[in-house]
XYZ file of C-alpha atoms in Angstrom:
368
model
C 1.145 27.689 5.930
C 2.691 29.156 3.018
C 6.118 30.186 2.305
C 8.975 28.713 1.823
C 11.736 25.682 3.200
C 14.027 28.497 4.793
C 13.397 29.902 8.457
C 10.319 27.317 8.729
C 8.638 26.024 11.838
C 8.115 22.656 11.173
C 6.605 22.116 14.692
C 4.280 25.147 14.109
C 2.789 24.195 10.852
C 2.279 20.877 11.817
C 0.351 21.717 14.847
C -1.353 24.749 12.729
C -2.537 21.564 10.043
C -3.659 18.965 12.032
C -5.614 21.347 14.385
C -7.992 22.482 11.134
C -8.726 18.612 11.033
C -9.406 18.644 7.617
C -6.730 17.232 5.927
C -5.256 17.969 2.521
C -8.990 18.273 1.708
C -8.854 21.251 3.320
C -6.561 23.128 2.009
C -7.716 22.606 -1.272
C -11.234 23.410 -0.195
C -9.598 26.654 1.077
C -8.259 27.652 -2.352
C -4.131 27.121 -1.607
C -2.472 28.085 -4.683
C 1.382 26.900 -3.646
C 2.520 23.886 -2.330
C 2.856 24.528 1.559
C 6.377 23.499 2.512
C 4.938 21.085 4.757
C 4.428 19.006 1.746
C 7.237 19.805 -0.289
C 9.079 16.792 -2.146
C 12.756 18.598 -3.980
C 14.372 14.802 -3.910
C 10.952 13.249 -5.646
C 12.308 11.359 -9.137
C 10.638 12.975 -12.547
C 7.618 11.451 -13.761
C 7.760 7.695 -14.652
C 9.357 7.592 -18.111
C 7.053 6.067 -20.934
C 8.092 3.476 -23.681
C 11.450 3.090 -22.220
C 11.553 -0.510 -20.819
C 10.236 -3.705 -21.733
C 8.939 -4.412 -18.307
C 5.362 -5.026 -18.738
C 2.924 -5.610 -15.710
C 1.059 -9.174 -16.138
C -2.660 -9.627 -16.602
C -4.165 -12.887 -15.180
C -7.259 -14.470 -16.472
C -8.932 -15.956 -13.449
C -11.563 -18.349 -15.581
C -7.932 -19.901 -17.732
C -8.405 -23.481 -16.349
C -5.883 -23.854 -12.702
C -3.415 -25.886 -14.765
C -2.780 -22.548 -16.766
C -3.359 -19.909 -14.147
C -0.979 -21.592 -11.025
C 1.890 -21.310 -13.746
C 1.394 -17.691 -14.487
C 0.905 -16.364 -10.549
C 3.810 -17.947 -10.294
C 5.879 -16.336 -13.192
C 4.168 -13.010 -12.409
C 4.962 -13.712 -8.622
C 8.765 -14.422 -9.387
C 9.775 -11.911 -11.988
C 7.261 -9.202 -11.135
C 5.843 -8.930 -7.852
C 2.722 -7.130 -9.107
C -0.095 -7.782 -11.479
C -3.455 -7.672 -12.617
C -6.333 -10.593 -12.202
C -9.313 -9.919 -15.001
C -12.755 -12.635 -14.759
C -12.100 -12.205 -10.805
C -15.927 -12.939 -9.980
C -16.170 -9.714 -7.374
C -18.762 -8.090 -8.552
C -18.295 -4.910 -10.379
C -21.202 -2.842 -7.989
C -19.042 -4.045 -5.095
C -16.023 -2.062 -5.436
C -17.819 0.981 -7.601
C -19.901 1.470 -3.921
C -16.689 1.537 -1.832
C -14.957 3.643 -4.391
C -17.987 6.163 -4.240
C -18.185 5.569 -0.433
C -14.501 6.682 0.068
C -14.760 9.828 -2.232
C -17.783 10.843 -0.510
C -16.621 10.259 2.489
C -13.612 12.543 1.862
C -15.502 14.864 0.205
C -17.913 15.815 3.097
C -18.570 19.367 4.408
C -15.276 20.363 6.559
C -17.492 20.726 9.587
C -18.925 16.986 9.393
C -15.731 15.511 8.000
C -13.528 16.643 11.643
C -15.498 14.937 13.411
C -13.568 11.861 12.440
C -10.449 13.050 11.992
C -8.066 11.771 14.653
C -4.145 11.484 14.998
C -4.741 7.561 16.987
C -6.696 5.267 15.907
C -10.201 5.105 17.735
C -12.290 1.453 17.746
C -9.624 0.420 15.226
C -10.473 3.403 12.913
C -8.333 6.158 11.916
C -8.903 9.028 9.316
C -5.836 11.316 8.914
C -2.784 12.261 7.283
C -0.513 10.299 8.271
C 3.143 11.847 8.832
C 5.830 10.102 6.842
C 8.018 8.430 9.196
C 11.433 10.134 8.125
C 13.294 13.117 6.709
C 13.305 12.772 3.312
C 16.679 13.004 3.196
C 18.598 10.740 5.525
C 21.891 13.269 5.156
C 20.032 16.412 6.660
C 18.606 15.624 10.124
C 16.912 19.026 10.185
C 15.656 18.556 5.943
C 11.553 19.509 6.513
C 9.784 16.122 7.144
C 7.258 15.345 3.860
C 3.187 15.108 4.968
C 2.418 13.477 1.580
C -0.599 14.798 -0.371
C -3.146 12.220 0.720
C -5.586 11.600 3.178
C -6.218 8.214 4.334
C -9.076 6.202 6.462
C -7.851 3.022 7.766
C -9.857 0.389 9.279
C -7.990 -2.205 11.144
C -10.431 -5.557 10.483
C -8.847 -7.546 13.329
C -11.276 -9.472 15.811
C -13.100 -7.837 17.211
C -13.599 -5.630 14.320
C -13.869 -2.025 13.884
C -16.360 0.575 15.794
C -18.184 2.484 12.864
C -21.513 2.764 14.506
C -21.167 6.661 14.427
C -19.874 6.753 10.757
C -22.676 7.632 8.119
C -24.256 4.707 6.867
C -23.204 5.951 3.218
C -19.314 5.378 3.975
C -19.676 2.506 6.316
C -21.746 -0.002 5.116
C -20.300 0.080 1.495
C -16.356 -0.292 2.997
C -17.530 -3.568 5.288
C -19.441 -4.878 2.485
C -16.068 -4.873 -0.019
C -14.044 -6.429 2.953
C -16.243 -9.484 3.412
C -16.695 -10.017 -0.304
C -12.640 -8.858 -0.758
C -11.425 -10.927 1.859
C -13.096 -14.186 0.871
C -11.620 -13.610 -2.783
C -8.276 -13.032 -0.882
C -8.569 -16.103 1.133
C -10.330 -18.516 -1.543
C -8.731 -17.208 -4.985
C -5.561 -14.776 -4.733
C -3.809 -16.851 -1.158
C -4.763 -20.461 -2.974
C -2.921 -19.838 -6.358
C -0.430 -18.302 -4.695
C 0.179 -20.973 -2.380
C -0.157 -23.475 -4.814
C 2.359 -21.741 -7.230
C 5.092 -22.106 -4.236
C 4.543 -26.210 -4.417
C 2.969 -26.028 -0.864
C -0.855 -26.573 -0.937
C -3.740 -24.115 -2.129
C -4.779 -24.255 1.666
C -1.259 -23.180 2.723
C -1.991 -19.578 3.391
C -5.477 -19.229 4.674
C -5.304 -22.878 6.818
C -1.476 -23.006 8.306
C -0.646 -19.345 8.009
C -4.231 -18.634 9.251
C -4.267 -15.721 6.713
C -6.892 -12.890 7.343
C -7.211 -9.764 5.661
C -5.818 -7.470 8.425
C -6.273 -4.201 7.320
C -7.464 -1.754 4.946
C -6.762 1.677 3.935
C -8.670 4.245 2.070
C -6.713 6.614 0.291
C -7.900 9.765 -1.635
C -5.691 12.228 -3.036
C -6.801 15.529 -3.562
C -6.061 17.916 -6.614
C -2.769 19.793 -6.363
C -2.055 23.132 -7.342
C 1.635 22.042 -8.453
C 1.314 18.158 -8.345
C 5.448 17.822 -9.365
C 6.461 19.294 -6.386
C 4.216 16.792 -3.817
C 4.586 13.398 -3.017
C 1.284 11.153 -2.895
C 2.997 8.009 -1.309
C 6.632 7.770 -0.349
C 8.125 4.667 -2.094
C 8.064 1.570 -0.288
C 7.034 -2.051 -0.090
C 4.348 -3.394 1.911
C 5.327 -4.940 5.364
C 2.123 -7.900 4.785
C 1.613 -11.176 2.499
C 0.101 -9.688 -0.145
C -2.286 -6.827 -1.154
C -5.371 -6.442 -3.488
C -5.819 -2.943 -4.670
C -8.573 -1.628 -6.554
C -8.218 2.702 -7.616
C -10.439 4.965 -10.071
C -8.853 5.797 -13.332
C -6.989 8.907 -12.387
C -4.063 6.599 -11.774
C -0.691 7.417 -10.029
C 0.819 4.393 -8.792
C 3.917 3.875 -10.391
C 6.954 1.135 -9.585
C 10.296 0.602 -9.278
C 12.086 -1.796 -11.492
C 15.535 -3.089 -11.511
C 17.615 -1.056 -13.877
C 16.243 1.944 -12.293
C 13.157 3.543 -13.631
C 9.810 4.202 -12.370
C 7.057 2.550 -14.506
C 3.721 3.609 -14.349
C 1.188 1.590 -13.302
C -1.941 2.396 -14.989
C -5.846 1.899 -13.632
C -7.547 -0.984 -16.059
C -10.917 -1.204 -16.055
C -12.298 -4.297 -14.686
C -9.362 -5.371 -12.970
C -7.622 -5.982 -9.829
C -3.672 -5.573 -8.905
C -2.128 -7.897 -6.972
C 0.842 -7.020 -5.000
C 3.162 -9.720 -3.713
C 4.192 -8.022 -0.024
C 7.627 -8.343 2.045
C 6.235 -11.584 4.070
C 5.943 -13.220 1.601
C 9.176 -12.681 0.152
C 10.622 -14.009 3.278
C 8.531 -17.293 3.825
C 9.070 -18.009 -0.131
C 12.781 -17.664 0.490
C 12.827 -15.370 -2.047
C 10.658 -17.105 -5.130
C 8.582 -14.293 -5.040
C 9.213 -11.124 -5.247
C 8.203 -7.436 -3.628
C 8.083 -4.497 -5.490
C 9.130 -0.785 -4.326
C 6.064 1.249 -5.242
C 5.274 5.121 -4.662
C 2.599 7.226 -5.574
C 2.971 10.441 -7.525
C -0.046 13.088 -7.673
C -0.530 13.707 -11.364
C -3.968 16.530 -11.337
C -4.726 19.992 -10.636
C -8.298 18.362 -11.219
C -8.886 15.553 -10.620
C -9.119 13.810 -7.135
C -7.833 10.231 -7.101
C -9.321 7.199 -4.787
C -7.508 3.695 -4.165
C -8.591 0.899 -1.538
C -5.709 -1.474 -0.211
C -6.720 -4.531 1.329
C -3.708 -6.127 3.467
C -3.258 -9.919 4.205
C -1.151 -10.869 6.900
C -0.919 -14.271 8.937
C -1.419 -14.643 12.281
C 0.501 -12.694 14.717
C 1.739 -16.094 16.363
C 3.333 -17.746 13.395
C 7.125 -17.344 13.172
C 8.405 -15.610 9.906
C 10.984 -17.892 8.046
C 11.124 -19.268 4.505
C 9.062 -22.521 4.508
C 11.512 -25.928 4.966
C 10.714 -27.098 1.238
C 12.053 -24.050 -0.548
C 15.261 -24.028 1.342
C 17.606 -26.284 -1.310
C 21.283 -27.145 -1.514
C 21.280 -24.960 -4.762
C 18.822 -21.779 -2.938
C 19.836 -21.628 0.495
C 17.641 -20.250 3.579
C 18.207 -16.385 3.315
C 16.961 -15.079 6.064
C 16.581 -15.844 9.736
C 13.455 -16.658 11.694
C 12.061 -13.516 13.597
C 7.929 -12.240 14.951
C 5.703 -10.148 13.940
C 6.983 -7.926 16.774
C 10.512 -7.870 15.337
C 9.443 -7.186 11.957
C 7.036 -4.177 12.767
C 9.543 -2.455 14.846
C 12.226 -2.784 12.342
C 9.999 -1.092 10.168
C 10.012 2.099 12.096
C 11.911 4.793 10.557
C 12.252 2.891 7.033
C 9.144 4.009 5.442
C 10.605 5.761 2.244
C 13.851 5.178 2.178
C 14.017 3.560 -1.033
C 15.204 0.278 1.329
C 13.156 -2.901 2.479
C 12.778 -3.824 6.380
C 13.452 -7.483 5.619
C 17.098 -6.707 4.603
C 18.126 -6.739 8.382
C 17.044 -10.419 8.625
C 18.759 -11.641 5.527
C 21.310 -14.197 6.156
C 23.206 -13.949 2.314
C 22.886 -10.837 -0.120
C 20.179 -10.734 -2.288
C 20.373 -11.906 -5.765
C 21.457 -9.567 -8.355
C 18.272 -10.162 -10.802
């Protein structure tokens, strides 16, 4: 697959990737010393710049008394859409197992690891690399399409659960343990405070919104031979409630903020990061906040591992800003619409710098 962007077959090296089943793995396991131009990135913005903004990611200290915590979510909800939660009672063994479980997991022989990989999802598992879903730039209809430099396994946790009976014990039992212990912190901790920060109930979320943590995705990014030229994750926000996120410390994730510049994000030790998601946006009529986030690939090293746990209501709730946010002086901004409606109109967005929810606004967005 090497060369360059002129005279390619796109089709061809696609095809010529996904049969190795191995992934981006692979070709570093191979010993690729250029970027294919499969995974090419030209429009990608330069590293984050460092110590030139004031925006600064909260930190939330979960055993503050609630009087103290409910008024921070909600400040770091509002004006941030992202932050950390320190004293968050999951235990630390927890989420070092999955962590270890996911590297090791991507990190076994080629021959065992294709035996999982798969294009569809199979028993609500999937282990690939997932195509981005559009050229990356919207002016050239025939511009390369970007694989990004990550592998992902993705475990949809929605009844009746996932099939990993033929997984190795070592990956699977470790994942499932961090979802039931990840979910209930979700549910109990993360969904109450931020429920309670909107003024609608701490049981809002997990009781009327029948909340459940939908989904999770393993990502590991391998070691690049020329990390500035690939894209790890294209930037978008997340089409759920909210997300907890827990990564090693090679770090990465980096976000957009208003005047322009992408701000790292950096891996602290102990914590977990919090990130307000599109739905929510829309049923706290815009209160809250969500964040345009991409991942850049920063070693020729190291490998990096994240976990993303998604939220997400029920699939039969209608999405609309809730009745007692909707004022005289804060209108209702968007319209009611499903699940359905809101996943299609996702199609085709993913990394275009623009969010999905836009198309059911019903006045512009404010300006800060």
């Amino acid at each position: 697959m090497a060369g360059t962007r002129d005279d390619y077959d796109v089709t061809a090296a696609l095809d010529e990737f996904y049969a190795s089943r191995t992934g981006v793995c692979g070709l570093v396991e191979s010993g690729v010393t250029i970027v294919p131009p499969l995974f090419l990135a030209p429009n990608s913005p330069p590293p984050p710049p460092l110590g030139t903004t004031n925006f600064i990611i909260p930190t939330i200290d979960l055993s503050l008394p609630r009087s103290v915590i409910v008024p921070l979510v909600h400040a770091a909800a509002r004006t941030c859409g992202i932050f950390y939660v320190t004293n968050h009672g999951v235990p630390a063994d927890v989420i070092d197992s999955a962590l270890s479980a996911v590297r090791a997991f991507h990190e076994l022989p080629p021959a065992v690891r294709s035996a999982f990989y798969t294009l569809a999802p199979v028993g609500g598992v999937s282990f690939s690399t997932y195509r981005n879903d559009r050229p990356r730039q919207a002016a050239r209809p025939d511009a390369i399409p970007v694989l990004p430099w990550r592998d992902s396994l993705t475990i949809s946790l929605a009844p009746p659960g996932p099939h990993m009976g033929h997984f190795p014990a070592s990956c699977r039992d470790p994942l499932l343990e961090y979802h039931r212990v990840m979910a209930e912190f979700g549910k109990k901790k993360i969904g109450a405070l931020l429920s309670e920060a909107l003024g609608v109930g701490a049981e809002w979320l997990e009781k009327t919104m029948q909340m459940e943590a939908a989904s999770m995705a393993s990502h590991y990014y391998p070691p690049c031979p020329e990390p500035a030229k690939v894209i790890g994750g294209m930037d978008h926000t997340d089409p759920f409630l909210f997300t907890v996120l827990v990564q090693d410390a090679v770090g990465g994730l980096v976000v957009h903020v208003d005047h322009g510049e992408w701000i790292d994000v950096p891996p602290v030790a102990g914590t977990l990061l919090i990130n307000i998601t599109e739905l929510l946006k829309v049923f706290s009529n815009d209160e809250y906040i969500s964040i345009d986030h991409r991942v850049r690939v920063k070693s020729m090293k190291e490998s990096r591992v994240s976990i993303a746990l998604f939220f997400n209501p029920s699939d039969s709730h209608i999405i609309e800003p809730l009745p007692e946010l909707v004022t005289a002086d804060k209108p209702r901004r968007y319209r009611s619409f499903t699940m359905t409606e809101f996943m299609e109109s996702r199609k085709g967005k993913f990394g275009n710098g623009s969010s999905s929810i836009q198309q059911f606004a019903l006045t512009s967005e404010p300006s800060s």
